[in-house]
XYZ file of C-alpha atoms in Angstrom:
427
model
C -34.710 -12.353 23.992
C -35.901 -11.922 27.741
C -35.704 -8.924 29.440
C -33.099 -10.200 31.603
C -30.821 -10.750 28.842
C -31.346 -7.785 27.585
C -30.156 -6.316 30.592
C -27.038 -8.232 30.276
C -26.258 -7.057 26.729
C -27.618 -3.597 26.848
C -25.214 -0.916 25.446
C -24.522 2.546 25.937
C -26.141 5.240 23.633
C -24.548 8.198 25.222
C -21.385 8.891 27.518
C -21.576 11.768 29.353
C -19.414 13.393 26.264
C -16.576 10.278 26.907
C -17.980 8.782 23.579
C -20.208 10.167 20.797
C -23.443 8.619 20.339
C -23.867 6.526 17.362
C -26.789 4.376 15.649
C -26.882 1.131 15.360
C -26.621 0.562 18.911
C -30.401 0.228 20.266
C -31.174 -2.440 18.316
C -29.655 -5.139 20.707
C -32.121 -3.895 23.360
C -34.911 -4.843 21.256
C -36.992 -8.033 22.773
C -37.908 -8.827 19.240
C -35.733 -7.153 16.705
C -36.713 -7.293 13.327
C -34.263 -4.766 11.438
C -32.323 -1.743 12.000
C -33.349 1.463 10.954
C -30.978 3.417 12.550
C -28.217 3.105 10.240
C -27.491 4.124 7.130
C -25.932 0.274 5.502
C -27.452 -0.980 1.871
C -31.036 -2.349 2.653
C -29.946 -5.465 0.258
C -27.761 -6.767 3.552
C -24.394 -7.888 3.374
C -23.645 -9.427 0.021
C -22.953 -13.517 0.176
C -19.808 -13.665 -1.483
C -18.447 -11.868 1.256
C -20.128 -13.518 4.211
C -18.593 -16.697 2.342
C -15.529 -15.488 2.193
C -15.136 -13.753 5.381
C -16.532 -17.322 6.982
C -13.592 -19.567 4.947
C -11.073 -16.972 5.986
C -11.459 -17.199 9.824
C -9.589 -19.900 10.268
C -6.550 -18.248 8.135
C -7.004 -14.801 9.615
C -6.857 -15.996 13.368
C -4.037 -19.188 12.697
C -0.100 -18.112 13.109
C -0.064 -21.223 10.714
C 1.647 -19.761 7.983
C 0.465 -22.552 5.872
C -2.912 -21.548 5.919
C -1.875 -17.962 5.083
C -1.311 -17.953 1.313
C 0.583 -14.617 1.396
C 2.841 -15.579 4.017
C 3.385 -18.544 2.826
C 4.263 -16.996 -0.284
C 7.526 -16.065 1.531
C 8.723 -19.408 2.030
C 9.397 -22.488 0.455
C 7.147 -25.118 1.680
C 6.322 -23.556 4.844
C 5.593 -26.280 8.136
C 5.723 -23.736 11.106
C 6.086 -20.503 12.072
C 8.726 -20.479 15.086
C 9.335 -16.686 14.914
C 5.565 -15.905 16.973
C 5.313 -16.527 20.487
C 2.168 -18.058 19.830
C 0.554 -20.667 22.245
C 2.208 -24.326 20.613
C -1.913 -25.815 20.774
C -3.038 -23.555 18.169
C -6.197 -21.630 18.176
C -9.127 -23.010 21.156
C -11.695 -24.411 18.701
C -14.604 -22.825 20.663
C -12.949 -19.561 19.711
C -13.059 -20.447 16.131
C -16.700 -21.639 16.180
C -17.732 -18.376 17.559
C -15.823 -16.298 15.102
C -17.244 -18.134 12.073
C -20.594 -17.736 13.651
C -19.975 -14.247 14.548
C -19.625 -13.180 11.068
C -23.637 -13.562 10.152
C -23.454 -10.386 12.501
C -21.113 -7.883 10.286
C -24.001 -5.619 9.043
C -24.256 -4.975 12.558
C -21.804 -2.181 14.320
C -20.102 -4.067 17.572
C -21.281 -2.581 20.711
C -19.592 0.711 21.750
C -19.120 -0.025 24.919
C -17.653 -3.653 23.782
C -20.541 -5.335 25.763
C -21.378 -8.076 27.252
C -17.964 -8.782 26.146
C -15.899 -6.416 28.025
C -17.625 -8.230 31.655
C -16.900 -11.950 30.367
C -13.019 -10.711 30.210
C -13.355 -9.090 33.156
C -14.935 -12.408 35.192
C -12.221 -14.255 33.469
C -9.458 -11.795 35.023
C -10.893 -11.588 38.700
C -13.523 -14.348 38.991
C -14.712 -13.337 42.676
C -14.503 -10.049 42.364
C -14.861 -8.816 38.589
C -17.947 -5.950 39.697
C -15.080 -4.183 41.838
C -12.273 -3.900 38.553
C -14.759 -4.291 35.975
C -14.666 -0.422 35.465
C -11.459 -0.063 35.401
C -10.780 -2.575 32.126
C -11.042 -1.094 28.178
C -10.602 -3.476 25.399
C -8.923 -2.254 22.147
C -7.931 -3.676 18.878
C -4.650 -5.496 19.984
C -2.238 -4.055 22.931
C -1.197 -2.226 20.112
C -3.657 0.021 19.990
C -4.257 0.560 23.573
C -0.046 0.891 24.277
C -0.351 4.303 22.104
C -3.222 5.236 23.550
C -2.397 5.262 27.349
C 1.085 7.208 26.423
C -0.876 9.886 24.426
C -3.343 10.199 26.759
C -1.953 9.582 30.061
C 1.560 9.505 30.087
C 1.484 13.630 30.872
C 4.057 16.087 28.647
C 6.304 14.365 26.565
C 9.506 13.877 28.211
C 11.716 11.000 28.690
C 11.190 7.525 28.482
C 12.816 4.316 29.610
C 12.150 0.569 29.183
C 12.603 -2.427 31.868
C 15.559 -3.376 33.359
C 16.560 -6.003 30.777
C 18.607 -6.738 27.608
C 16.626 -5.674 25.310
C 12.195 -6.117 25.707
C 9.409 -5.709 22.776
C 9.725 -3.149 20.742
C 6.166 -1.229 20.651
C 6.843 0.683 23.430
C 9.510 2.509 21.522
C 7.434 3.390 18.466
C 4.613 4.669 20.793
C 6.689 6.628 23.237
C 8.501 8.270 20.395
C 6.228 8.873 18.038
C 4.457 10.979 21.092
C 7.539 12.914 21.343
C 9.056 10.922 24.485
C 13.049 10.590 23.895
C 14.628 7.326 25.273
C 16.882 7.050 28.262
C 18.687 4.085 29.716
C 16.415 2.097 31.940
C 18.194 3.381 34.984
C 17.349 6.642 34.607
C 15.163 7.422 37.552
C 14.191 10.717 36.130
C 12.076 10.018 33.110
C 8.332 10.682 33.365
C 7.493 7.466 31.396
C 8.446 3.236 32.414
C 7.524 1.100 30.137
C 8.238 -2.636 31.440
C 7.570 -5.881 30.360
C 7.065 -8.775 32.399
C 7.730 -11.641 31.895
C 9.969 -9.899 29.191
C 9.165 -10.824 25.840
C 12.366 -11.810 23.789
C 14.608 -12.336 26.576
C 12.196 -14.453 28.656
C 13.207 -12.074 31.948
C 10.875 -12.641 34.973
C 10.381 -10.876 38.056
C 7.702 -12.175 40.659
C 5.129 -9.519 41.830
C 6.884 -9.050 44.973
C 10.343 -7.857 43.025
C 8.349 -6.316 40.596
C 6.018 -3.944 43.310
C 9.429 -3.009 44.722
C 11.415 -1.985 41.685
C 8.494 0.212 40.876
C 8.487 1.587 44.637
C 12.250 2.397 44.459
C 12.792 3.762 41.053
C 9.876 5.994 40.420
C 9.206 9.477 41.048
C 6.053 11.257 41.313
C 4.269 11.928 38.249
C 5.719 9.252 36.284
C 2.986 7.357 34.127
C 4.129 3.116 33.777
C 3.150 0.237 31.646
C 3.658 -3.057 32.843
C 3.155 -5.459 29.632
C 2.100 -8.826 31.565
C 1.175 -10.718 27.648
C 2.951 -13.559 28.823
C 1.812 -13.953 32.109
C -0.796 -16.375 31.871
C 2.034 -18.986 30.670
C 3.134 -18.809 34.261
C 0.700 -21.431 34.964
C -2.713 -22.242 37.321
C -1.633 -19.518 40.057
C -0.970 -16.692 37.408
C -3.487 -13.960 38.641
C -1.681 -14.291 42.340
C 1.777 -13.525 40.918
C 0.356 -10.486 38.942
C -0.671 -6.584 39.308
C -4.479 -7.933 38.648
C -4.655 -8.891 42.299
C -2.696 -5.982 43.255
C -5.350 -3.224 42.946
C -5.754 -1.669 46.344
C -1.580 -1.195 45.828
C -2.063 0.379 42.013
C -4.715 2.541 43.627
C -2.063 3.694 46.720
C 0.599 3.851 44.239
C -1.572 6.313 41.681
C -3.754 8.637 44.416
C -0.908 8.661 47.739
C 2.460 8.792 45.097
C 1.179 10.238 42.180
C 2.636 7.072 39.928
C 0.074 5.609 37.477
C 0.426 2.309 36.973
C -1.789 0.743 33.604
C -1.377 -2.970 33.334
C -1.527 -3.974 29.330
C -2.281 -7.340 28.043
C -2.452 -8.475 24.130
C -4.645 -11.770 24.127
C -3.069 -13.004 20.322
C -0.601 -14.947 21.961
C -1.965 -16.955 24.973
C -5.153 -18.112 22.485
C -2.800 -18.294 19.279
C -5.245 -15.735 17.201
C -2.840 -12.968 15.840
C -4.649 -11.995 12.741
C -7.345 -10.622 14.948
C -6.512 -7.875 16.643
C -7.687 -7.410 20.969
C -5.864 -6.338 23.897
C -7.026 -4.888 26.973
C -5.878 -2.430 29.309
C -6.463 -2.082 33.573
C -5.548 2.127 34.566
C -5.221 2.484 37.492
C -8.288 4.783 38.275
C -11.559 5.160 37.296
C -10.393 9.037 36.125
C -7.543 7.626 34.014
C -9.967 5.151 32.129
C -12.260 7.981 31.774
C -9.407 10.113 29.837
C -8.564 6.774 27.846
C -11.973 6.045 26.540
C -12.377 10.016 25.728
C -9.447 9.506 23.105
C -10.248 6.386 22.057
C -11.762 6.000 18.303
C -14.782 4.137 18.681
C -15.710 0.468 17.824
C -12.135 -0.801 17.183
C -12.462 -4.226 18.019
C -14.863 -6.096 15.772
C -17.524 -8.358 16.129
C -15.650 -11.153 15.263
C -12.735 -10.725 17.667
C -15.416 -9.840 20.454
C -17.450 -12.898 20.048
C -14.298 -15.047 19.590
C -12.654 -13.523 23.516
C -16.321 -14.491 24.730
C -16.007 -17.829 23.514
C -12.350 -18.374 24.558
C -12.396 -16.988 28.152
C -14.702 -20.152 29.357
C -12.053 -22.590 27.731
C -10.480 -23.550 31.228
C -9.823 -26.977 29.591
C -7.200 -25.029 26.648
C -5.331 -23.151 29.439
C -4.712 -26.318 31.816
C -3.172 -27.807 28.587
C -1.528 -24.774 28.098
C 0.190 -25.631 31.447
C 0.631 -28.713 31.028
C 2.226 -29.241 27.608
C 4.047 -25.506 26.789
C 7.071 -26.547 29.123
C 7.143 -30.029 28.304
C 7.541 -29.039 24.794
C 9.864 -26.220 25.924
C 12.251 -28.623 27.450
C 12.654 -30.940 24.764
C 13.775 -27.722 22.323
C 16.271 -26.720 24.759
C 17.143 -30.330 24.900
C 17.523 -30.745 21.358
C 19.637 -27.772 21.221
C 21.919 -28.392 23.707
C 22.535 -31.753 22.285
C 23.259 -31.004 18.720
C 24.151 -26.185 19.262
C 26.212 -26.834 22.835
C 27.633 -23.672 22.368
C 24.366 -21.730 21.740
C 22.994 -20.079 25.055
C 19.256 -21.035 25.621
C 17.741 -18.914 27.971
C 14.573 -17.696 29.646
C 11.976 -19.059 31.991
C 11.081 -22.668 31.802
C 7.014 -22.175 31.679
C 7.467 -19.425 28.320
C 6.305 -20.137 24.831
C 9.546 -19.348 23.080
C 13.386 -19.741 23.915
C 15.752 -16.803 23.707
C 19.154 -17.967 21.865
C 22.375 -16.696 21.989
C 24.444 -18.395 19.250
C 27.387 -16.580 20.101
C 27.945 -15.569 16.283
C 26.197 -13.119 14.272
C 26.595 -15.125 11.289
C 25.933 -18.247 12.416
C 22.872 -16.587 13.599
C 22.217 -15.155 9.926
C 22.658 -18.563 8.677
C 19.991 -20.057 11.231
C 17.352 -17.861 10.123
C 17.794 -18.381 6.690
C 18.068 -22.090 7.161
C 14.936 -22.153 8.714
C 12.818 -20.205 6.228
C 14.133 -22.097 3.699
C 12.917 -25.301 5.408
C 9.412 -23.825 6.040
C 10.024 -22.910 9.723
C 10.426 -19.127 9.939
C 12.513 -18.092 13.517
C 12.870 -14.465 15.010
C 16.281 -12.810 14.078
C 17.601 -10.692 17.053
C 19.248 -8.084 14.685
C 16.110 -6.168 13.187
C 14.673 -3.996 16.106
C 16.635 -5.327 18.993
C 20.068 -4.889 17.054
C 21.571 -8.194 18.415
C 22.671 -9.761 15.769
C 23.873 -13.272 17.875
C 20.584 -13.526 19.011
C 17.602 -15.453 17.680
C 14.031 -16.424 19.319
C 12.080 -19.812 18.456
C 8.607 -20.416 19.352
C 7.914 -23.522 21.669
C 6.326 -26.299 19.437
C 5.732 -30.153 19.904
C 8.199 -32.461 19.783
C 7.129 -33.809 15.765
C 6.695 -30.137 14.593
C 10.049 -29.381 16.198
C 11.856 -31.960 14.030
C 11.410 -29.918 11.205
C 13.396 -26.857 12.711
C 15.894 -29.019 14.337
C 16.563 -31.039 11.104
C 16.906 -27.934 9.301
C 19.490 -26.723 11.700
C 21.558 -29.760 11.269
C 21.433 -29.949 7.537
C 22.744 -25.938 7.927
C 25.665 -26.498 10.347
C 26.424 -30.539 10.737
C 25.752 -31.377 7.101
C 22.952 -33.775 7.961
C 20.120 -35.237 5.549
C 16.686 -33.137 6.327
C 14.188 -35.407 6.447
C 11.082 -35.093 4.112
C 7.740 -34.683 6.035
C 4.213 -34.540 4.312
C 2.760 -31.228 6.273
């Protein structure tokens, strides 16, 4: 390694009391490393059963495919798809799961505290002419999950009340967090609450507002001191142009917003979706100040994403190729569900955006909606019930596939309800 890589990849020891110092950090500054004997792990190394396994289970762990997933699949009869994730319809980037395979000769190692070089390749992926200025301001974390409690324990001020977007109904993570912080809920109107937790585009209903609505519903309905969360997940579906029509590129405003009108705006992404890898866990998070990331990364328990999810978002970031198909295909795909609905369901209601990797359903009947979902898991194609959690029980969610996958869910739909033949397909 040449000194100027190890520049690159160098990783903090020491935090100014933010983080505890750890071992097994220094060796990655070496120039010629030859072991670690820093820390503490069984001189023998990592034992090869489980380097074998962990390397033939990276494909399962990182796949929504439910057929590579032997206890989900366990489940379901025959399973062909899972429709109930909002996963992206092209399946995991293969450069991702090159670098995760590879990435697991590396698990005797600890990951690098400070999640670098990893941490700057996200942030040159999310402002790629000006990632030095925001690069400070970004934390990874081990899924949105992670990072969503940690921002409302941390940031969100007293526990008060709490209120969700402007929409039907939006994911449901926000709730556990808030409340299990001691924030009570309040309708999303209620201009008082201390705590806004939004997401956009809205993820089921498929909700959108552009960053100009968006800016100005934040503007009108906040009051000082309120702490908000503005899930953007599912904005990179929007297509080529999605950094214009988001907060990233609205920093000097987040920055007004926090220091002139003392509301904090933290902008939350989970990556599982867009790159189709849900059984690893990363999501990042922007605050809106550099004293607000401090305060998050003080809390925050350290090392929780691994080495394998780390290596895999360095790998995937560079895949411009995946996104433009992304683009290109997701509403193509999109339309022709809707289509096939509408031809065979014209009474369901299919709605959300047209660019979005799933279609929110109104069937109009909660037991035809029952029926769907059961239909569909028994035909190997699992859909998203709208009763559990969002407690709309006419409502169901389907993931955008392609057009042969789809078959299966649409066949199994009209054997359910028009008393059709399901075709047999060899998965």
């Amino acid at each position: 390694m040449d000194r100027a890589q190890t520049k690159v990849v160098e990783t903090q020891v020491a935090d100014n009391h933010v983080t505890t110092p750890h071992g097994g950090q220094d060796w990655r500054q070496c120039e010629e490393f030859i072991e670690d004997f820093s820390v503490t792990t069984n001189g023998l190394g990592t034992p090869q059963c489980g380097l074998d396994a962990a390397r033939n289970a990276v494909r399962r762990l990182l796949l929504s495919d439910l057929s590579l997933n032997p206890l989900a699949a366990s489940a379901t009869a025959g399973i062909q798809e899972d429709f109930s994730v909002t996963t992206n319809g092209l399946g995991t980037p293969q450069c991702g799961l090159d670098a995760a395979r590879n990435a697991v000769g590396g698990i005797s190692h600890y990951p690098p505290a400070n999640f670098e070089p990893h941490l700057s390749h996200l942030a040159e992926f999310l402002w790629p002419h000006d990632h030095e200025k925001n690069h400070d301001l970004l934390q990874l974390g081990n899924g949105a999950s992670e990072l969503i409690d940690l921002v409302i324990r941390s940031c969100a001020g007293p526990p008060g009340k709490w209120r969700p977007g402007a929409t039907l109904v939006q994911y449901e993570e926000y709730k556990r967090s808030a409340e299990a912080a001691g924030f009570s809920r309040t309708h999303a109107g209620d201009q008082d609450s201390s705590l806004l937790c939004l997401v956009n585009p809205t993820n089921p209903t498929g909700d959108y507002m552009t960053i100009d609505k968006l800016k100005d519903y934040l503007e009108s309905t906040c009051k000082a001191g309120t702490a908000v969360i503005v899930d953007e997940s599912m904005q990179p579906w929007v297509g080529p142009e999605w950094r214009q029509d988001s907060l990233l590129m609205q920093r000097q405003w987040v920055q007004s917003m926090s220091i002139e009108k003392d509301i904090h705006v933290f902008v939350m992404h989970s990556w599982t979706k867009i790159w189709s890898c849900t059984g690893i866990r990363l999501g990042s998070v922007i605050a809106p100040t550099s004293e607000h990331i401090a305060k998050l990364k003080s809390k925050q328990v350290p090392w929780s994403v691994n080495n394998i999810a780390l290596e895999f978002l360095s790998a995937v970031v560079k895949d411009r190729e995946y996104l433009e198909q992304t683009w290109e295909l997701t509403p193509t795909w999109r339309k022709n569900i809707v289509a096939e609905l509408n031809k065979y369901f014209p009474q369901w209601k299919c709605l959300g955006e047209p660019f979005l990797s799933w279609v929110w359903i109104d069937s109009g009947d909660a037991e035809v909606a029952e029926r769907a979902v059961m239909a569909c898991k028994r035909a190997g194609c699992p859909i998203r019930w709208g009763k559990p959690g969002y407690n709309l029980p006419t409502y169901i969610r389907i993931a955008v596939r392609d057009e042969e996958t789809t078959e299966f869910l649409v066949d199994a739909l009209k054997e359910e309800f028009l008393g059709s033949v399901r075709r047999n397909r060899a998965v």
